[in-house]
PDB file of C-alpha atoms in Angstrom:
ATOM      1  CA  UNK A   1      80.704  99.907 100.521  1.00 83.00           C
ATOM      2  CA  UNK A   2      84.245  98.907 100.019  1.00 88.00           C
ATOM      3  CA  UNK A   3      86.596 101.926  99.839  1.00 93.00           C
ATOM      4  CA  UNK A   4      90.271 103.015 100.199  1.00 96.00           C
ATOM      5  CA  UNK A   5      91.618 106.369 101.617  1.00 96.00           C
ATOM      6  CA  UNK A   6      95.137 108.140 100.926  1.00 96.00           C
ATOM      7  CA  UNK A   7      96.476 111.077 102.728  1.00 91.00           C
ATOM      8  CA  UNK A   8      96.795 113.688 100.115  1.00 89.00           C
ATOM      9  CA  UNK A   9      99.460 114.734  98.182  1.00 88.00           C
ATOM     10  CA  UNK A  10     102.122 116.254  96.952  1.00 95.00           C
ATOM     11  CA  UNK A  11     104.167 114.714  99.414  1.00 96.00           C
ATOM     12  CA  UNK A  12     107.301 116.801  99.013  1.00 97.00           C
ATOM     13  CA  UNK A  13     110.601 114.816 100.437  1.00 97.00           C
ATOM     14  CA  UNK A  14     114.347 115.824 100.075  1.00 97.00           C
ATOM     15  CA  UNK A  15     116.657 112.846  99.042  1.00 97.00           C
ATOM     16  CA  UNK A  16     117.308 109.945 101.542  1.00 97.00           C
ATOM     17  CA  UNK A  17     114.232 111.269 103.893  1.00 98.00           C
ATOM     18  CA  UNK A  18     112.008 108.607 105.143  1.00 98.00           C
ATOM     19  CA  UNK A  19     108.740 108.411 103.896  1.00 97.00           C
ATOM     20  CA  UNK A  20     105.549 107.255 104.885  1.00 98.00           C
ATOM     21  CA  UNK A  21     102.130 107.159 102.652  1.00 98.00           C
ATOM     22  CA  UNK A  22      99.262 106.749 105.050  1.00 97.00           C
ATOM     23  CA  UNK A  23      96.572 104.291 103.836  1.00 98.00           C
ATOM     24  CA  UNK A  24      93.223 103.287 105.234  1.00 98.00           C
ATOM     25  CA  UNK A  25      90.317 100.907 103.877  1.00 97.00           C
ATOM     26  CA  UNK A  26      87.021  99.806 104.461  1.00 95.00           C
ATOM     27  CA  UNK A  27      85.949  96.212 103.419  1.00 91.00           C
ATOM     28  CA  UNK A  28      83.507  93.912 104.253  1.00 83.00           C
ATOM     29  CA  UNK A  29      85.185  90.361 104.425  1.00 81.00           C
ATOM     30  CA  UNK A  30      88.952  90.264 104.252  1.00 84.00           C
ATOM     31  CA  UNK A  31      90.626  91.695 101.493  1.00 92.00           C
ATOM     32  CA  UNK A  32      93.859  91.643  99.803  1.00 93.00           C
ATOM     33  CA  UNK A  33      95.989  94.924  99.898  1.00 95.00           C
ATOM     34  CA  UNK A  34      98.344  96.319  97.564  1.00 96.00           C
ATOM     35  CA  UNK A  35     100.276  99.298  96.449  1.00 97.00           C
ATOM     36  CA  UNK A  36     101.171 100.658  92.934  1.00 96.00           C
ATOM     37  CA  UNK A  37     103.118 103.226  91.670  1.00 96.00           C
ATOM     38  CA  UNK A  38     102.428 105.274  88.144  1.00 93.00           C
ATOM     39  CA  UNK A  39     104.998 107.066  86.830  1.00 92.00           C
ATOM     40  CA  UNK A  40     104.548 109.961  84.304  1.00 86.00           C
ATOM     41  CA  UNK A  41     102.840 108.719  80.741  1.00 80.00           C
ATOM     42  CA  UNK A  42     102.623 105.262  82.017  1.00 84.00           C
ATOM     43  CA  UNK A  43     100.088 102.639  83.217  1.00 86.00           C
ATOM     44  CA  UNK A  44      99.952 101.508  87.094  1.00 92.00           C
ATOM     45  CA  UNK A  45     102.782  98.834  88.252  1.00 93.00           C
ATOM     46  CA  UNK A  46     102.518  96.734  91.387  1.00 93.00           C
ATOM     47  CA  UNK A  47     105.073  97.796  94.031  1.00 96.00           C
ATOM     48  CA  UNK A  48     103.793  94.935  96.949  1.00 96.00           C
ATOM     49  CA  UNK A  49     100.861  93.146  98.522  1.00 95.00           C
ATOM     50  CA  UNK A  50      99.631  91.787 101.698  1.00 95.00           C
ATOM     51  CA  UNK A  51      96.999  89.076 101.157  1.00 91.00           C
ATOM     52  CA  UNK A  52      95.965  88.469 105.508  1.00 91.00           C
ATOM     53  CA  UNK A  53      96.583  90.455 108.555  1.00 93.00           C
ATOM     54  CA  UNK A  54      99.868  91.180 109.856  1.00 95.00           C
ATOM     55  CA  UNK A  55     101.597  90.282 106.339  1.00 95.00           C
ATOM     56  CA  UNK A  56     104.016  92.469 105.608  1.00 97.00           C
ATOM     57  CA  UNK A  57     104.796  93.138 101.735  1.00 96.00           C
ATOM     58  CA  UNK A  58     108.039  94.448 100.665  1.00 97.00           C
ATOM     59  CA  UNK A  59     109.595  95.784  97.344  1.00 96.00           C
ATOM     60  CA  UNK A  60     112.881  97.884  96.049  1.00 95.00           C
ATOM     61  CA  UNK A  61     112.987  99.177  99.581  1.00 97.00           C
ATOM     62  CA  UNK A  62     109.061  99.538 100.353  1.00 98.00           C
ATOM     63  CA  UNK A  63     107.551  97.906 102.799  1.00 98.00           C
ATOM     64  CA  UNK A  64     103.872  97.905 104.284  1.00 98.00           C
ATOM     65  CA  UNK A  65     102.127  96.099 107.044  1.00 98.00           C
ATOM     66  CA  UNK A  66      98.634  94.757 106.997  1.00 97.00           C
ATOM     67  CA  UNK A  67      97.473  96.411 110.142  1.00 96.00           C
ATOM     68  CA  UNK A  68      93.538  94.874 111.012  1.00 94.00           C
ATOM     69  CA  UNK A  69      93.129  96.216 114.119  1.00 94.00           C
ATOM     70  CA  UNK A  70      93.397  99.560 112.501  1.00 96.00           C
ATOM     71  CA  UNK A  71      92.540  98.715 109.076  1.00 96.00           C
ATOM     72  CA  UNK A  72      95.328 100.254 107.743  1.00 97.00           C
ATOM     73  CA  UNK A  73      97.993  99.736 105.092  1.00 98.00           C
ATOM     74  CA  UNK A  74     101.296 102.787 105.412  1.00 98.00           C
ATOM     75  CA  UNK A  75     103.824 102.273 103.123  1.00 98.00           C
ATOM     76  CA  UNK A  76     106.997 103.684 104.074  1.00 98.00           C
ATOM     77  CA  UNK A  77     110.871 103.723 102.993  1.00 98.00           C
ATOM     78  CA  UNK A  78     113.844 104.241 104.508  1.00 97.00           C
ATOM     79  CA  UNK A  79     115.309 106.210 101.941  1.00 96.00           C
ATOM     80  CA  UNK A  80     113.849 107.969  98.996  1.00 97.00           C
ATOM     81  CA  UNK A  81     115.649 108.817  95.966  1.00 97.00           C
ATOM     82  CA  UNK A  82     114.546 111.062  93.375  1.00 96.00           C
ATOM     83  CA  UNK A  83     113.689 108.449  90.667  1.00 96.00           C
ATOM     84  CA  UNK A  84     111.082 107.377  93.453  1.00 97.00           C
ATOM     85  CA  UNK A  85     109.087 110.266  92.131  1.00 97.00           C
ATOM     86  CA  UNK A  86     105.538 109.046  90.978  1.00 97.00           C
ATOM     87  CA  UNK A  87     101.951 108.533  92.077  1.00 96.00           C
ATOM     88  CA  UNK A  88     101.490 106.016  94.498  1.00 98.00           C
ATOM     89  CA  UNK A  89      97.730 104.250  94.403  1.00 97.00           C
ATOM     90  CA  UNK A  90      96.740 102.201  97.431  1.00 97.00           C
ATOM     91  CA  UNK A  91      94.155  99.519  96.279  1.00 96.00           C
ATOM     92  CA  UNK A  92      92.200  96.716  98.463  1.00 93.00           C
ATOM     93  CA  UNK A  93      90.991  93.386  96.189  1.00 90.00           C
ATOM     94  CA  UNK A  94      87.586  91.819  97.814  1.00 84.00           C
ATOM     95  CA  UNK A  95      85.918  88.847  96.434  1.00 77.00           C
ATOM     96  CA  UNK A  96      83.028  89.293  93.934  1.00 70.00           C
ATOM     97  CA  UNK A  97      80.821  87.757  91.576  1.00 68.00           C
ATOM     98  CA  UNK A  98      83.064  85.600  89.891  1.00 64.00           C
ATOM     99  CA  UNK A  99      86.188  86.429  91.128  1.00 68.00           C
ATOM    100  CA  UNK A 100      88.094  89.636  92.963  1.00 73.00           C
ATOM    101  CA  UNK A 101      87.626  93.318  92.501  1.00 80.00           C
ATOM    102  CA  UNK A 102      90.229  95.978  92.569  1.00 89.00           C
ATOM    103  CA  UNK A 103      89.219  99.220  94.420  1.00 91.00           C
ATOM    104  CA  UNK A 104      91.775 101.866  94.033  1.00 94.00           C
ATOM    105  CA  UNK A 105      92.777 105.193  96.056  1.00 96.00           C
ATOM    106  CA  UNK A 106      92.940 108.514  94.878  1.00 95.00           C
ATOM    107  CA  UNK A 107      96.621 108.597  94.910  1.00 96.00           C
ATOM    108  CA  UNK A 108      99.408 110.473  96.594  1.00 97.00           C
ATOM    109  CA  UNK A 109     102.020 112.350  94.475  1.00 96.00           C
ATOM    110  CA  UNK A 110     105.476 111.973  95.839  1.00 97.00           C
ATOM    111  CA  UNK A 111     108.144 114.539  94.326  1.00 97.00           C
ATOM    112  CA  UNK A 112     112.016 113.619  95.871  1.00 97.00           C
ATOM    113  CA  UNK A 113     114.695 116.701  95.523  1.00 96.00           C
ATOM    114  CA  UNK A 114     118.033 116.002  94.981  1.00 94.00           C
TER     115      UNK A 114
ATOM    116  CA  UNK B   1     105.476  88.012  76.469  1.00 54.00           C
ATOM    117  CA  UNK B   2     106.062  91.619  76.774  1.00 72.00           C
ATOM    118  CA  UNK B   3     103.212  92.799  78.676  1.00 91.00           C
ATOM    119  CA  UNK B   4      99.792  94.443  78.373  1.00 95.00           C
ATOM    120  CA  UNK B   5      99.838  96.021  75.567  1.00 96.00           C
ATOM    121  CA  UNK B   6      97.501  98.922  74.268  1.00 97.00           C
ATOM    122  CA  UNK B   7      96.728 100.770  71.289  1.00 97.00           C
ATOM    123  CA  UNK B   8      96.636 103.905  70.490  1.00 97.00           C
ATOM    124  CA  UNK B   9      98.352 105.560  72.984  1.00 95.00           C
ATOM    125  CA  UNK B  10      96.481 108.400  72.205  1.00 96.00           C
ATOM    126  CA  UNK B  11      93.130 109.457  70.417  1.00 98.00           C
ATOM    127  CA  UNK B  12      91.714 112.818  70.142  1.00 98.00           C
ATOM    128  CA  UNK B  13      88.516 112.994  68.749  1.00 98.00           C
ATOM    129  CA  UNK B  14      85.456 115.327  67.859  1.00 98.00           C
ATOM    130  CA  UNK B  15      82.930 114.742  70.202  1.00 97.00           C
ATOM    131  CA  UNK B  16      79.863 112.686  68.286  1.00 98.00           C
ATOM    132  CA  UNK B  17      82.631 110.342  66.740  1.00 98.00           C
ATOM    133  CA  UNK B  18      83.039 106.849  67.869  1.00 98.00           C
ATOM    134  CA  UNK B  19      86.165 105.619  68.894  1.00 98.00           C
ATOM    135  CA  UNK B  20      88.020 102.260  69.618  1.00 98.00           C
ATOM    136  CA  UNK B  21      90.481 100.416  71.432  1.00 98.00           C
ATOM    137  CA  UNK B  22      92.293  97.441  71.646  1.00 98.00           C
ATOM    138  CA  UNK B  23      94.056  95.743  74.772  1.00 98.00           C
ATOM    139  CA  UNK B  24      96.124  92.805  74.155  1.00 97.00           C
ATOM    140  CA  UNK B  25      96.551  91.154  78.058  1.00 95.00           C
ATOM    141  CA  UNK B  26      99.800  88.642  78.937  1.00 93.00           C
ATOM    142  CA  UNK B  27      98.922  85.582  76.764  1.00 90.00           C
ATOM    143  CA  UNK B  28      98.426  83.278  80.203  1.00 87.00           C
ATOM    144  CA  UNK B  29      96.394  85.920  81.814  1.00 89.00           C
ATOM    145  CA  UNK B  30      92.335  85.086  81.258  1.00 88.00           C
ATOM    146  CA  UNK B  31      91.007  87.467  83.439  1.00 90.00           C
ATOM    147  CA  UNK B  32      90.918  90.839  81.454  1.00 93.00           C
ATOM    148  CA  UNK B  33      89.930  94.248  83.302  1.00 93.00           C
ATOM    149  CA  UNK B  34      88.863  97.588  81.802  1.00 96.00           C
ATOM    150  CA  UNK B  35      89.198 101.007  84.193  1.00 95.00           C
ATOM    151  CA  UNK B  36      89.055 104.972  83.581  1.00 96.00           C
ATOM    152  CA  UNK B  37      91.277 107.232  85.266  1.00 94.00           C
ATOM    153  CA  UNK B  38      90.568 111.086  84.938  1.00 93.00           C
ATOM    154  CA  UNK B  39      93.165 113.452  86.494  1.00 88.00           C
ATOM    155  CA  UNK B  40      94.492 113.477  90.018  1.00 86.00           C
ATOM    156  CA  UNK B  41      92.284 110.743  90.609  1.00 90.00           C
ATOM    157  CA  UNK B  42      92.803 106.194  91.069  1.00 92.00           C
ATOM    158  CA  UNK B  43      91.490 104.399  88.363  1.00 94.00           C
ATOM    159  CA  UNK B  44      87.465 103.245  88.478  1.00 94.00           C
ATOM    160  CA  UNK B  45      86.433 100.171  87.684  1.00 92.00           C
ATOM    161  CA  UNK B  46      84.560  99.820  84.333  1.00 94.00           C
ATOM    162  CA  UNK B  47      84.052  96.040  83.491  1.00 93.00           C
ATOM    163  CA  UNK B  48      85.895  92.631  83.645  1.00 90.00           C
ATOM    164  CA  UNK B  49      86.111  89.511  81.382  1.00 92.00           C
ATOM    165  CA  UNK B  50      86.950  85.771  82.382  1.00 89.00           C
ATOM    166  CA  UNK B  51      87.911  84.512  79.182  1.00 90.00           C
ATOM    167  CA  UNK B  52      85.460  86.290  76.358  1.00 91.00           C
ATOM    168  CA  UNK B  53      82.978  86.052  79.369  1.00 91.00           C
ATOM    169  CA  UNK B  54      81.981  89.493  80.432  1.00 90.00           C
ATOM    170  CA  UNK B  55      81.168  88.983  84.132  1.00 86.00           C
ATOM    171  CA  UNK B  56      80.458  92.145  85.564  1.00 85.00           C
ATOM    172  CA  UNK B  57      79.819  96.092  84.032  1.00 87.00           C
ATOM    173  CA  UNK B  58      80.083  99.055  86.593  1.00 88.00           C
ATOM    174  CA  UNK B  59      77.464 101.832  86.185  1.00 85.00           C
ATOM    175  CA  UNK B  60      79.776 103.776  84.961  1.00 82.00           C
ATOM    176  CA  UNK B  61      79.543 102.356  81.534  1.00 85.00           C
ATOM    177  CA  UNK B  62      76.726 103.366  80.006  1.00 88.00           C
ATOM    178  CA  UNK B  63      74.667 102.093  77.341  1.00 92.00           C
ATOM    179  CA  UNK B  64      77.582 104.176  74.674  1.00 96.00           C
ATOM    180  CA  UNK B  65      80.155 101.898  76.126  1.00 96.00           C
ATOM    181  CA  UNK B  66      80.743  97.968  74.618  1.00 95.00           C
ATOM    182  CA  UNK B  67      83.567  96.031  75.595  1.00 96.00           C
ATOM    183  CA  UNK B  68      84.012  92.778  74.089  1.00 96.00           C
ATOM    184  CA  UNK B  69      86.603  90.057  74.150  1.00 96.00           C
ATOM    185  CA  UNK B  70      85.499  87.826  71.442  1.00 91.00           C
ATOM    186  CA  UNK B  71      88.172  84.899  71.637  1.00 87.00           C
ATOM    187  CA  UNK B  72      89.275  85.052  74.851  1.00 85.00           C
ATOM    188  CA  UNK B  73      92.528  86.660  74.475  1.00 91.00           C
ATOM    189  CA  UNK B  74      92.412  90.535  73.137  1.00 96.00           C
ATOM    190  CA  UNK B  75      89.578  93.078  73.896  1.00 97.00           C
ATOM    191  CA  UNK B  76      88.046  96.089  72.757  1.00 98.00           C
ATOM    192  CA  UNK B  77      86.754  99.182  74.422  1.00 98.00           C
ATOM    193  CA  UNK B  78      83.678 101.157  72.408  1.00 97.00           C
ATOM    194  CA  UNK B  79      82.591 104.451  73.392  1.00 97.00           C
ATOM    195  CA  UNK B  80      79.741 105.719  70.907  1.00 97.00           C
ATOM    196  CA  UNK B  81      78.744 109.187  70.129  1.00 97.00           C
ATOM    197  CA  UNK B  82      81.572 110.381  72.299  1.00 97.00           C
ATOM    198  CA  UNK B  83      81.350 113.022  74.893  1.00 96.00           C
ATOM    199  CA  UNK B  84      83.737 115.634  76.276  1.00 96.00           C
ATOM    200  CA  UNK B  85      82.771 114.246  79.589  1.00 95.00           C
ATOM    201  CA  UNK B  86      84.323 110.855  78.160  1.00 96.00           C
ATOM    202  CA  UNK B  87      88.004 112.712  78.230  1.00 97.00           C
ATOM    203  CA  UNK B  88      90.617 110.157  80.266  1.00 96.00           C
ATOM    204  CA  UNK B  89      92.436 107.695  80.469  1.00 95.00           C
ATOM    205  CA  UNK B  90      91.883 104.333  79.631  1.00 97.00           C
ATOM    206  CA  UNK B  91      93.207 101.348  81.664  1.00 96.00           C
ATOM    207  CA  UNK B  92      93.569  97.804  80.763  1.00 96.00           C
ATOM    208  CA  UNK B  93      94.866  95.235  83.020  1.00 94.00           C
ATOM    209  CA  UNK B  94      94.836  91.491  83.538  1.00 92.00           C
ATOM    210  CA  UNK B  95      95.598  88.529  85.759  1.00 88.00           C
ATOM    211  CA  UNK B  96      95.368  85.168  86.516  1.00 81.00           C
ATOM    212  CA  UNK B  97      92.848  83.812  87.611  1.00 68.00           C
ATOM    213  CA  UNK B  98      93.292  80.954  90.347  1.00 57.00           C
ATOM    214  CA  UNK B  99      93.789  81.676  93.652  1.00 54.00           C
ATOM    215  CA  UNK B 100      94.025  84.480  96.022  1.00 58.00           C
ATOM    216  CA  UNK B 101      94.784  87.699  94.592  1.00 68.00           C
ATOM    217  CA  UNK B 102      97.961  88.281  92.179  1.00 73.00           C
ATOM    218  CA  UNK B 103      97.532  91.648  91.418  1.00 84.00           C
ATOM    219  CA  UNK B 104      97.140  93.043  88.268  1.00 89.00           C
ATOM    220  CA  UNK B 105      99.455  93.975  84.819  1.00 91.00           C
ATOM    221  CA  UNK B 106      98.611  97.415  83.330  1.00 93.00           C
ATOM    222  CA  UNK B 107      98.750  98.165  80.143  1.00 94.00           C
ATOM    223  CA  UNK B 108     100.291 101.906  79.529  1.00 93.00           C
ATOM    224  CA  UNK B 109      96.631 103.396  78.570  1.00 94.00           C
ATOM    225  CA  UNK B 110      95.091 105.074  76.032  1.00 96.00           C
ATOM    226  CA  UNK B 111      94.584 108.795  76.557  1.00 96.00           C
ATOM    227  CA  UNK B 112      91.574 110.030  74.982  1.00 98.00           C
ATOM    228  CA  UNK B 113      90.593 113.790  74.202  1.00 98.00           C
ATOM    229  CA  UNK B 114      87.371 114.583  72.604  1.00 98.00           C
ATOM    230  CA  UNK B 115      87.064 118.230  71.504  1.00 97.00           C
TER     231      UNK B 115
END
């Protein structure tokens, strides 16, 4: 079945490190793939989204490429700062009865340092 | 339009009570999404309404779970006869409905306890 896979957290960073989330999916068809980020007591925001392959989806300095050929999905910044602390959920939308479905990752906790 | 808004925040219950909530989705939105999130893990998929039409139920919800979404516009979340196994986080989200994929609106959830 359809099904999304995060590297594991914590994902410790000091500020201004780069940082990269790895993200991989299985779908049949071609989904839609997006990232959100949860912060503490609160619901899930979207960050970006790639809707076909080689889209690249971008957001307050996040960026992540639809990869295909690898079925993949990284997001990655340049710089982190420490209010970018919070759970980041990679999710893949596929077509369903009736409309789409969202399928979500388990989530990877990023903690920044000052 | 200030969001998805839900209500309560937070319920803590005995378990054998029945609780309720309430998700009020953006007013344009008329697709309407339930999910449960436990701890350390991405939300699961529950059920979904297209206007008050409920289109699809995982089988996660069992028979002590009701949604319903009577008018179209706000729903409701029933767990009966509630179970310590029920403990999370409850997710409500919507979106539009045309097109490709917009990605969804969260609500902030309701976090429910039963002792």
């Amino acid at each position: 079945g359809d099904s999304v896979t995060q590297m594991e957290g914590p994902v410790t960073l000091s500020e201004e490190a780069f940082l990269t989330i790895n993200c991989t999916y299985t779908a049949t068809g071609y989904p839609s793939l997006f990232w959100y980020v949860q912060y503490p007591g609160e619901g899930l925001q979207l960050l970006l989204k790639a809707t076909k392959a080689d889209d690249k989806g971008s957001n307050k300095g996040f960026e992540a490429t639809y990869r295909k050929e690898t079925t993949s999905f990284h997001l990655e910044k340049g710089s982190v700062q420490v209010s970018d602390s919070a759970v980041y959920f990679c999710a893949l939308s596929v077509q369903h009865t009736g409309g789409f479905k969202t399928i979500f990752g388990a989530g990877t906790r990023l903690f920044v340092k000052a | 339009d200030t969001g998805v808004s839900q209500n309560p925040r937070h319920k803590i219950t005995k378990r054998g009570q029945n609780v309720t909530f309430r998700c009020d989705p953006i007013s344009e939105h008329n697709r309407l999404y339930w999910y449960r999130q436990t701890l350390g893990q991405g939300p699961e998929f529950l059920t979904y309404f297209q206007n008050e039409a409920q289109l699809e139920k995982s089988r996660l919800l069992s028979d002590r779970f009701s949604a319903e979404r009577p008018k179209g516009s706000f729903s409701t979340l029933e767990i009966q006869r509630t179970e310590q196994g029920d403990s999370a986080m409850y997710l409500c989200a919507s979106s539009l409905a045309a097109g490709a994929p917009h990605g969804y609106t969260f609500g902030s959830g309701t976090r429910l306890t039963v002792v």
